[in-house]
PDB file of C-alpha atoms in Angstrom:
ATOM      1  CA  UNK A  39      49.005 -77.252-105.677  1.00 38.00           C
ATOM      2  CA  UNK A  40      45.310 -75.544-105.187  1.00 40.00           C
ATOM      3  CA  UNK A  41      46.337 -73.602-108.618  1.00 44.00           C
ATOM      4  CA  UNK A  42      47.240 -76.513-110.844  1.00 42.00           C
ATOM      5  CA  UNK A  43      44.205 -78.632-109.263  1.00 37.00           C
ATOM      6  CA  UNK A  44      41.793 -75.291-110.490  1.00 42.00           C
ATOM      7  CA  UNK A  45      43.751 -75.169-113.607  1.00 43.00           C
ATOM      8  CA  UNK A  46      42.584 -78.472-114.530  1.00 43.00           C
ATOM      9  CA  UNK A  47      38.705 -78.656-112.832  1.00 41.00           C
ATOM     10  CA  UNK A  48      38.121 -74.627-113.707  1.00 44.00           C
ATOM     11  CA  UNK A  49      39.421 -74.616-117.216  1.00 47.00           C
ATOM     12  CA  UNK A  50      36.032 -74.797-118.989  1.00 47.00           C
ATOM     13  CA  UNK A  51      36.017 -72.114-121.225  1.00 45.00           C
ATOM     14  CA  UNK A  52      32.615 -69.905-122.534  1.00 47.00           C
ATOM     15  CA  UNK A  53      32.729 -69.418-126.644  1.00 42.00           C
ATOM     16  CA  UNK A  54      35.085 -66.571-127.845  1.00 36.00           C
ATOM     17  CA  UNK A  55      33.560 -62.963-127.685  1.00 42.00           C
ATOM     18  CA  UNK A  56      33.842 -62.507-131.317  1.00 42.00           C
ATOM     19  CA  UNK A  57      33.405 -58.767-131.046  1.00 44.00           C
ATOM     20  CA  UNK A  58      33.361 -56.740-134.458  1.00 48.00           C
ATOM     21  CA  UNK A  59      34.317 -53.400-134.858  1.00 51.00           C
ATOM     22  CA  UNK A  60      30.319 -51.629-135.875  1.00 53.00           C
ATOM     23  CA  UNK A  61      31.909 -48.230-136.380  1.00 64.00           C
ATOM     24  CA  UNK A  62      28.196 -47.337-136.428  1.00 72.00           C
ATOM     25  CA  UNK A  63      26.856 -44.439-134.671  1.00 78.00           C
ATOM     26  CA  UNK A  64      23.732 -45.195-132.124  1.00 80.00           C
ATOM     27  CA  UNK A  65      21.501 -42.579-130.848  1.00 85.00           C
ATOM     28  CA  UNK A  66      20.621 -44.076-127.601  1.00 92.00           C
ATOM     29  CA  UNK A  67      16.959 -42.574-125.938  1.00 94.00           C
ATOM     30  CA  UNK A  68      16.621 -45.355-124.057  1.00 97.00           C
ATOM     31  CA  UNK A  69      18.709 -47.460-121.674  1.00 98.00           C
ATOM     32  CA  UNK A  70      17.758 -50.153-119.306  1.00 98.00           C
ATOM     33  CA  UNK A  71      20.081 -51.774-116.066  1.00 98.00           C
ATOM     34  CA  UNK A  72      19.620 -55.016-115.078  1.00 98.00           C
ATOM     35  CA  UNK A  73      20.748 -57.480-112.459  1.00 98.00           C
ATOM     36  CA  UNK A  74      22.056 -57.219-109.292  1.00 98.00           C
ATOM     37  CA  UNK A  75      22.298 -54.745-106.237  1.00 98.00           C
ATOM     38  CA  UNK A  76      25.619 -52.931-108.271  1.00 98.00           C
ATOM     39  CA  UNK A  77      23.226 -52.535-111.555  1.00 98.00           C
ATOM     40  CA  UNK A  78      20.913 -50.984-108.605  1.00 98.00           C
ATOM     41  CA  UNK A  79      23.413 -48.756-107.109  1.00 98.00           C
ATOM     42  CA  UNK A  80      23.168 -49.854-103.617  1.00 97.00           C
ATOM     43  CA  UNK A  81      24.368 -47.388-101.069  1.00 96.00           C
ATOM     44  CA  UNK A  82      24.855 -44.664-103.473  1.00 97.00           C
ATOM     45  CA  UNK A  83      21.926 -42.516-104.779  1.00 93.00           C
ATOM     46  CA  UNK A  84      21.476 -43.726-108.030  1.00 95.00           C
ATOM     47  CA  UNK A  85      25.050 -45.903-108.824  1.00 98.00           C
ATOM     48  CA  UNK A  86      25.890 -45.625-112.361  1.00 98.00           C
ATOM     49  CA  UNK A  87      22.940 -44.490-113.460  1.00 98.00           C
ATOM     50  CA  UNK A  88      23.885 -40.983-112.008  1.00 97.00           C
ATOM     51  CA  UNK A  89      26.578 -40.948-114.317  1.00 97.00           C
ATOM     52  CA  UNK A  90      24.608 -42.078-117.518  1.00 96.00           C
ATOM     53  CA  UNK A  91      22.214 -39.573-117.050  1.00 95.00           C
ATOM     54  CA  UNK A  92      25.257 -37.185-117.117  1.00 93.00           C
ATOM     55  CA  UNK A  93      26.165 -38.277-120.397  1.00 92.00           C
ATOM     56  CA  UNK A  94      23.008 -39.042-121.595  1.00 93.00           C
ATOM     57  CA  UNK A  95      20.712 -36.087-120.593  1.00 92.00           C
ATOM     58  CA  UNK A  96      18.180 -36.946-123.343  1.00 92.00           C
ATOM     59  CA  UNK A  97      17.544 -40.343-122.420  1.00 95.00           C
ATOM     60  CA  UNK A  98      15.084 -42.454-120.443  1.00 97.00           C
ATOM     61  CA  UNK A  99      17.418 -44.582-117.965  1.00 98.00           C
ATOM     62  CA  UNK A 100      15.160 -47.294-116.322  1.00 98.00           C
ATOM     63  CA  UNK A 101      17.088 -49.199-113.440  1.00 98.00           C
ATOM     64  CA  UNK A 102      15.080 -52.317-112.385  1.00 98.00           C
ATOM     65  CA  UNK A 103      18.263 -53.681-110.669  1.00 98.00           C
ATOM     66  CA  UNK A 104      17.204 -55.974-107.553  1.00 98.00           C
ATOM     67  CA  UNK A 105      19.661 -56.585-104.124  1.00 97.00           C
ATOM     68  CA  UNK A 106      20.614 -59.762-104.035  1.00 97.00           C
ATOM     69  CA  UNK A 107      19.417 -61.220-107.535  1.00 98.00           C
ATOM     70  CA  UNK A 108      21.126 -64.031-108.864  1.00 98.00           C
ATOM     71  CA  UNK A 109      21.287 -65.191-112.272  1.00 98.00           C
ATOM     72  CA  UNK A 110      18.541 -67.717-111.697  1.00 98.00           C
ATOM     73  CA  UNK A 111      16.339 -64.664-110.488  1.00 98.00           C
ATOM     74  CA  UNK A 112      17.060 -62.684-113.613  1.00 98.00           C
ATOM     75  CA  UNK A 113      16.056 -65.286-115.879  1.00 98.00           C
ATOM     76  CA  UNK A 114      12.794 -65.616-113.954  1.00 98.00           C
ATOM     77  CA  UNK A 115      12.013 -61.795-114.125  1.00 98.00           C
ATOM     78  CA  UNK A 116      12.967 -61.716-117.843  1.00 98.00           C
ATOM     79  CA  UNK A 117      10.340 -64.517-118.686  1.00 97.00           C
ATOM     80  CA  UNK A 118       7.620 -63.137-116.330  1.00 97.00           C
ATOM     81  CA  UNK A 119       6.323 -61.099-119.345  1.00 97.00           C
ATOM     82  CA  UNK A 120       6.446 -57.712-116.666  1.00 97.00           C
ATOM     83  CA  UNK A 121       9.553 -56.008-118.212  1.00 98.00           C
ATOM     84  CA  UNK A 122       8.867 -56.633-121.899  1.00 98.00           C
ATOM     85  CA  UNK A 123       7.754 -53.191-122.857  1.00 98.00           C
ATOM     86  CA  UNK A 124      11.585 -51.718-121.186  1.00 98.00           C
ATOM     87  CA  UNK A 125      13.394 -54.469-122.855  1.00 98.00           C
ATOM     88  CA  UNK A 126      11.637 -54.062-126.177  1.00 98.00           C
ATOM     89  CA  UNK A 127      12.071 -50.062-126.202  1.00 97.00           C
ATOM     90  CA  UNK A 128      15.623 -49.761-125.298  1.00 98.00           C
ATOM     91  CA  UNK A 129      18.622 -48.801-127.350  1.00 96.00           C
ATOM     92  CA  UNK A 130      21.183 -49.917-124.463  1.00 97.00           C
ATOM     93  CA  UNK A 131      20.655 -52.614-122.062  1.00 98.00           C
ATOM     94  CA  UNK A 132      23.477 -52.763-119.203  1.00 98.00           C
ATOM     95  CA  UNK A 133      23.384 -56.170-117.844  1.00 98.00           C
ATOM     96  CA  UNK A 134      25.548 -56.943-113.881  1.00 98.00           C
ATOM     97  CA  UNK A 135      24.906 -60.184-112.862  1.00 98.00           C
ATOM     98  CA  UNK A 136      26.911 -63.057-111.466  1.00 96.00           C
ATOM     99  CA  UNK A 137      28.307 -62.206-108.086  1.00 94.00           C
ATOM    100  CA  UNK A 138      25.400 -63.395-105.986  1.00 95.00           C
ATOM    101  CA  UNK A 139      25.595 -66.415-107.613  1.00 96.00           C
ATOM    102  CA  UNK A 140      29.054 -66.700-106.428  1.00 91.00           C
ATOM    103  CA  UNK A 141      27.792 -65.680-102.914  1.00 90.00           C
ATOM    104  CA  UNK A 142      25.058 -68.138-102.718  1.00 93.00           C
ATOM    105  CA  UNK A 143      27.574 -70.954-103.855  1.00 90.00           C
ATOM    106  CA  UNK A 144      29.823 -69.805-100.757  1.00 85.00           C
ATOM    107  CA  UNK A 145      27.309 -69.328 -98.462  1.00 89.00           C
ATOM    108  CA  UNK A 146      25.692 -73.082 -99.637  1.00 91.00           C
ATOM    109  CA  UNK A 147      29.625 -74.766-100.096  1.00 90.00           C
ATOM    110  CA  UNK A 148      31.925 -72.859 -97.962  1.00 86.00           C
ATOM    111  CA  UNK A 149      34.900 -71.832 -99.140  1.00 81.00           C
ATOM    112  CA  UNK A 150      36.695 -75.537-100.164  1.00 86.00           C
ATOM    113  CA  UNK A 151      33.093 -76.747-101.370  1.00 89.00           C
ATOM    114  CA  UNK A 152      32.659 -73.684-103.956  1.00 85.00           C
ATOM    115  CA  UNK A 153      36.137 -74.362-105.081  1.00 87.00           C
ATOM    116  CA  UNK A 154      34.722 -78.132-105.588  1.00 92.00           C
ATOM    117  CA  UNK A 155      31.740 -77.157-107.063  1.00 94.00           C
ATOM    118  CA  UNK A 156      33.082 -74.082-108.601  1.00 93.00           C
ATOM    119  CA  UNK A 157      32.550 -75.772-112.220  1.00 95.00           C
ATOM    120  CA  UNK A 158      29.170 -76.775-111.799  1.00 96.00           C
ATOM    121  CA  UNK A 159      27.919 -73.423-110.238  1.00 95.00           C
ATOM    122  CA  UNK A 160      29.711 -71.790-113.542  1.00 96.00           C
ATOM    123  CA  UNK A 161      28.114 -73.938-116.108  1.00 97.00           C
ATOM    124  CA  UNK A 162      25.049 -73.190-114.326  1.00 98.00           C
ATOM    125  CA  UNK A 163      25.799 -69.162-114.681  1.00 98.00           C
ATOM    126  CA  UNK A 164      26.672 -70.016-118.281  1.00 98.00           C
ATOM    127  CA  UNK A 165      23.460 -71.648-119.073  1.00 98.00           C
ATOM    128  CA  UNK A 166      21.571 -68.356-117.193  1.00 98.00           C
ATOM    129  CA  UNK A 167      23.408 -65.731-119.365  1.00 98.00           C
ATOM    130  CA  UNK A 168      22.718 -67.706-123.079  1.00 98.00           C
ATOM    131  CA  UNK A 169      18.915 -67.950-121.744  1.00 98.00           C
ATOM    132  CA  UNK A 170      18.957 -63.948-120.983  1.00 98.00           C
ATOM    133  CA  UNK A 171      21.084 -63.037-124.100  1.00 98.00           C
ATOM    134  CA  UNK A 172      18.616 -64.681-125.597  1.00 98.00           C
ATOM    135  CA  UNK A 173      15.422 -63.272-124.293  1.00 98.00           C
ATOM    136  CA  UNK A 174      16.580 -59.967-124.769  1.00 98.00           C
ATOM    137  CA  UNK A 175      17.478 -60.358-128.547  1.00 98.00           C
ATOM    138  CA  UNK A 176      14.254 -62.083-128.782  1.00 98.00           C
ATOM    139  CA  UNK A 177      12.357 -59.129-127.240  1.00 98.00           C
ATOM    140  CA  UNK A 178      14.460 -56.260-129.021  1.00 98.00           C
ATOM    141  CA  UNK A 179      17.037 -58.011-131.855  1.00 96.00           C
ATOM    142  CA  UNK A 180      18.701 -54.234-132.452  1.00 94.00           C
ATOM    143  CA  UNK A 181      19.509 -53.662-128.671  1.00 96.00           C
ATOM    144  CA  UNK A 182      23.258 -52.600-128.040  1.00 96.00           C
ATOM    145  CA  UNK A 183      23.491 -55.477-125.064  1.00 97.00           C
ATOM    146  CA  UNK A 184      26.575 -54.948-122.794  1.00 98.00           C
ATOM    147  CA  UNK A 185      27.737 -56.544-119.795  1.00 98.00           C
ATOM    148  CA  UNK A 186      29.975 -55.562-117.025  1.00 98.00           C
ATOM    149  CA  UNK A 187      32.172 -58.896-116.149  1.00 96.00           C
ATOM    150  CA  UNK A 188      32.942 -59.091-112.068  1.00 94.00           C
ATOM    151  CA  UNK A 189      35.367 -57.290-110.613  1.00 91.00           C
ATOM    152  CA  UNK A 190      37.561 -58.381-107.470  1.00 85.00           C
ATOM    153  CA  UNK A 191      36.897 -55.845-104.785  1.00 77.00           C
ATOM    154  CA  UNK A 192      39.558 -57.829-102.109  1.00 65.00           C
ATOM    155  CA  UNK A 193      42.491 -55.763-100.768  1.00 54.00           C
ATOM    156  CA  UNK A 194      45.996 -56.907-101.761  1.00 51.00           C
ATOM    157  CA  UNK A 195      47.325 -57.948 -98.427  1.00 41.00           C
ATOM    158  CA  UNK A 196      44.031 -60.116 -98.180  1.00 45.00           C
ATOM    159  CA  UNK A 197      45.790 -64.227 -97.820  1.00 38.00           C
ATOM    160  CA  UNK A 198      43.167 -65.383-100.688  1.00 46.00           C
ATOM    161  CA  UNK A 199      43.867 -62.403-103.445  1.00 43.00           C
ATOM    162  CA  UNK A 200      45.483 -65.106-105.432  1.00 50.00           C
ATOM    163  CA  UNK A 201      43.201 -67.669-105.338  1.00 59.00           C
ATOM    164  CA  UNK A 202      40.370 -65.043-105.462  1.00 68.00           C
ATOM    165  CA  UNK A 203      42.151 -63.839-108.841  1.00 74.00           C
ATOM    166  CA  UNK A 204      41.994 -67.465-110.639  1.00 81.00           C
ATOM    167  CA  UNK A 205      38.482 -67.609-109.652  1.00 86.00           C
ATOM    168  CA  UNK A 206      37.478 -64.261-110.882  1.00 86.00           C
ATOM    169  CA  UNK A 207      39.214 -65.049-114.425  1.00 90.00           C
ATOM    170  CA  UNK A 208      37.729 -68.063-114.682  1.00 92.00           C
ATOM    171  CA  UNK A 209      34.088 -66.907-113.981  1.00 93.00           C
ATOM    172  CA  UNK A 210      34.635 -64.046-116.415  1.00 95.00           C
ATOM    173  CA  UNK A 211      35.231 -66.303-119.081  1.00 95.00           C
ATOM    174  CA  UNK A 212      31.564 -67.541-119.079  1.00 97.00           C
ATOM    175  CA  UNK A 213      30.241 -64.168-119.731  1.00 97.00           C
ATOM    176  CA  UNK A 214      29.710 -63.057-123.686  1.00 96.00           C
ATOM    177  CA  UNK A 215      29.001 -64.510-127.060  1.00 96.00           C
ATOM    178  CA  UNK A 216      29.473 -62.974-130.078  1.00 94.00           C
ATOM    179  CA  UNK A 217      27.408 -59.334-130.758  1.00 94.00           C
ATOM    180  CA  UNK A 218      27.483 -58.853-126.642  1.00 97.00           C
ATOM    181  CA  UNK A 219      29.898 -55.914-125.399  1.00 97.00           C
ATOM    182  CA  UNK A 220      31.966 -56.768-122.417  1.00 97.00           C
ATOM    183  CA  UNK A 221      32.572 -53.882-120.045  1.00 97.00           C
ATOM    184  CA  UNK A 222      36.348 -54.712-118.682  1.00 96.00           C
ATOM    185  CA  UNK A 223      35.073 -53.676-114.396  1.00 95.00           C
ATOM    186  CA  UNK A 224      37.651 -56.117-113.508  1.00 89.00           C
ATOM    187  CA  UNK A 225      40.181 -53.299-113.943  1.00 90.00           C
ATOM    188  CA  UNK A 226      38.228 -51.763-110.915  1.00 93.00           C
ATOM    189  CA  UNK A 227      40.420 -54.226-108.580  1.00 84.00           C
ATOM    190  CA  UNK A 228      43.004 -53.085-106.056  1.00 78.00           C
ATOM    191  CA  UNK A 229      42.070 -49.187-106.185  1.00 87.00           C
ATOM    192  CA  UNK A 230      40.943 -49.234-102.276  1.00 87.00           C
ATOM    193  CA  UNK A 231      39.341 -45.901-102.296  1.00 93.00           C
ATOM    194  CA  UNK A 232      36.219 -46.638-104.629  1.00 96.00           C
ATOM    195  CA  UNK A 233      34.677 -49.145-102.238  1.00 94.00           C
ATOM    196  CA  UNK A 234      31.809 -48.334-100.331  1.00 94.00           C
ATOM    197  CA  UNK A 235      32.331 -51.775 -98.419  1.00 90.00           C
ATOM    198  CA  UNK A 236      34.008 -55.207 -99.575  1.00 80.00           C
ATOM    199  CA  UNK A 237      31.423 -56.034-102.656  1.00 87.00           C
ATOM    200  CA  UNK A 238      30.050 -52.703-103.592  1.00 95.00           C
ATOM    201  CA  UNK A 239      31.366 -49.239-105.082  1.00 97.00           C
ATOM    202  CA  UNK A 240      30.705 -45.988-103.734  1.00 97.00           C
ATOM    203  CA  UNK A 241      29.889 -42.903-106.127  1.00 97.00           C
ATOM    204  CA  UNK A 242      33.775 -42.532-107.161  1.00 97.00           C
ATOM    205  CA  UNK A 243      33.657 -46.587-108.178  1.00 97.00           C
ATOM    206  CA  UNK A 244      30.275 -45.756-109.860  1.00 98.00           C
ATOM    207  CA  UNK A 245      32.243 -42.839-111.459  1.00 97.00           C
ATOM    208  CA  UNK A 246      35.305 -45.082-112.640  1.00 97.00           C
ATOM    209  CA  UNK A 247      32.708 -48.266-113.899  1.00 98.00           C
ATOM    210  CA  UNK A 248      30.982 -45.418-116.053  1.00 97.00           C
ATOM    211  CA  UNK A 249      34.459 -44.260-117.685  1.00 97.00           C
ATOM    212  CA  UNK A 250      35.174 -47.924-118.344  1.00 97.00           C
ATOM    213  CA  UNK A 251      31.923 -48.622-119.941  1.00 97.00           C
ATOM    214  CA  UNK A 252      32.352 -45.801-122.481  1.00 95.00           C
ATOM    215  CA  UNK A 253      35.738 -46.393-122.915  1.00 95.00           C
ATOM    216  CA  UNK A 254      34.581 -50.238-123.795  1.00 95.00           C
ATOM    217  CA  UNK A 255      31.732 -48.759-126.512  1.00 93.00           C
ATOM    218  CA  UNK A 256      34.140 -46.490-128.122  1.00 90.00           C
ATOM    219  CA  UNK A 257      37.083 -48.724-128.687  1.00 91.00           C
ATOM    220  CA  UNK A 258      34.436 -51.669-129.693  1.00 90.00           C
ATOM    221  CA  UNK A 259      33.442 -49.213-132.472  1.00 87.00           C
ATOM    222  CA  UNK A 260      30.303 -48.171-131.332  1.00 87.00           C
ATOM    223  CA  UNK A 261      30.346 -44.240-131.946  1.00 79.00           C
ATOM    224  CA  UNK A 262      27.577 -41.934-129.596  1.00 79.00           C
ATOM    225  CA  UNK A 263      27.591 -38.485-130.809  1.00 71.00           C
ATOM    226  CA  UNK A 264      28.415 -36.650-127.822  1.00 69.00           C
ATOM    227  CA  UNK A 265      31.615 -38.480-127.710  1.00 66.00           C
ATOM    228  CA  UNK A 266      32.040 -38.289-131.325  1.00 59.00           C
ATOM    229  CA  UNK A 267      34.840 -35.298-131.440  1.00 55.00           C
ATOM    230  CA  UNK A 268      36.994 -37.227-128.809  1.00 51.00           C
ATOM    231  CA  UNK A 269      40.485 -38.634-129.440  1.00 46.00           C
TER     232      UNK A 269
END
């Protein structure tokens, strides 16, 4: 019954990701992370950034990832003016963002009163990402923007996976519009040994979101030269 009520109230969908192939190849000096505490790395040294600065020796990573930010505070810090000169000079911008908002809804709802207001706390998440899509493009228009969608950290046996599931793939279907790269870290879900507690990865889930985000530029079509040669 709770599925075919969420069916119904939850089935709001976001604009298709019309993603084209760019089969271009980027030379990328400068990245930027933004969002939450997982674009910060919290309680790992550096979170994924370790791992782009692996692959990307030559570049100037700049994390200003924030614990606890929401999409509401990420809009705010992108119109403050203070990270304009990042935004504007990189060639990759890595945006995670969305699971505090899911957080604040359940700490503000409980559980049956997100599920209630889970539409209006979407549309809300929607409206956040267009206005930071936006800002970025408006600050840097040939930025490669990519976004990591949320991933479901909760253990099988858990009595909510299910429910938990629907959720999750109806919040990731607010995130995108057309020229923004989704990074699949759903498929981080149900591998129990990458957690460093129930929301966050340790340095092997940093490891495996890092794979997945080159994996996602390559088969998108976007071609970096020191993964050029691979098959």
């Amino acid at each position: 019954m709770i599925r075919k009520f969420l069916s119904g109230v939850l089935n709001n969908k976001a604009p298709l990701r019309n993603i084209r192939k760019r089969n271009k190849e980027y030379s990328v000096k400068n990245i930027v992370i933004l969002g939450d505490s997982v674009a910060y790395g919290y309680g790992t040294k550096e979170g994924i950034a370790k791992y782009l600065r692996e692959s990307f020796p030559d570049s100037r990573i700049t994390n200003l990832g924030i614990n606890g930010l929401t999409s509401d505070g990420l809009v705010t810090r992108l119109t403050s003016g203070h990270w304009d000169h990042h935004i504007a000079s990189a060639d990759l911008a890595l945006i995670n963002i969305g699971g505090n908002d899911l957080l604040q809804g359940l700490r503000k709802f409980g559980p049956a009163g997100l599920v209630r207001n889970f539409k209006a706390v979407r549309l809300n998440y929607r409206k956040n990402l267009l206005a930071i899509y936006s800002k970025i493009r408006e600050l840097n228009p040939e930025v490669l923007l990519v976004q990591n969608d949320l991933y479901n950290s909760m253990k099988k046996e858990h009595q909510y996976l299910g429910l938990t599931k629907l959720l999750y793939r109806q919040w990731n279907r607010a995130i995108g519009e057309s020229g923004v790269i989704i990074s699949r870290t759903d498929k981080m879900g149900g591998q129990p040994h990458i957690w460093l507690d129930g929301i966050h990865p340790n340095e092997e889930g940093y490891r495996v979101m890092h794979e997945l985000l080159i994996d996602t530029l390559r088969s998108t079509g976007v071609v970096l030269p020191q993964y050029a040669e691979k098959k």
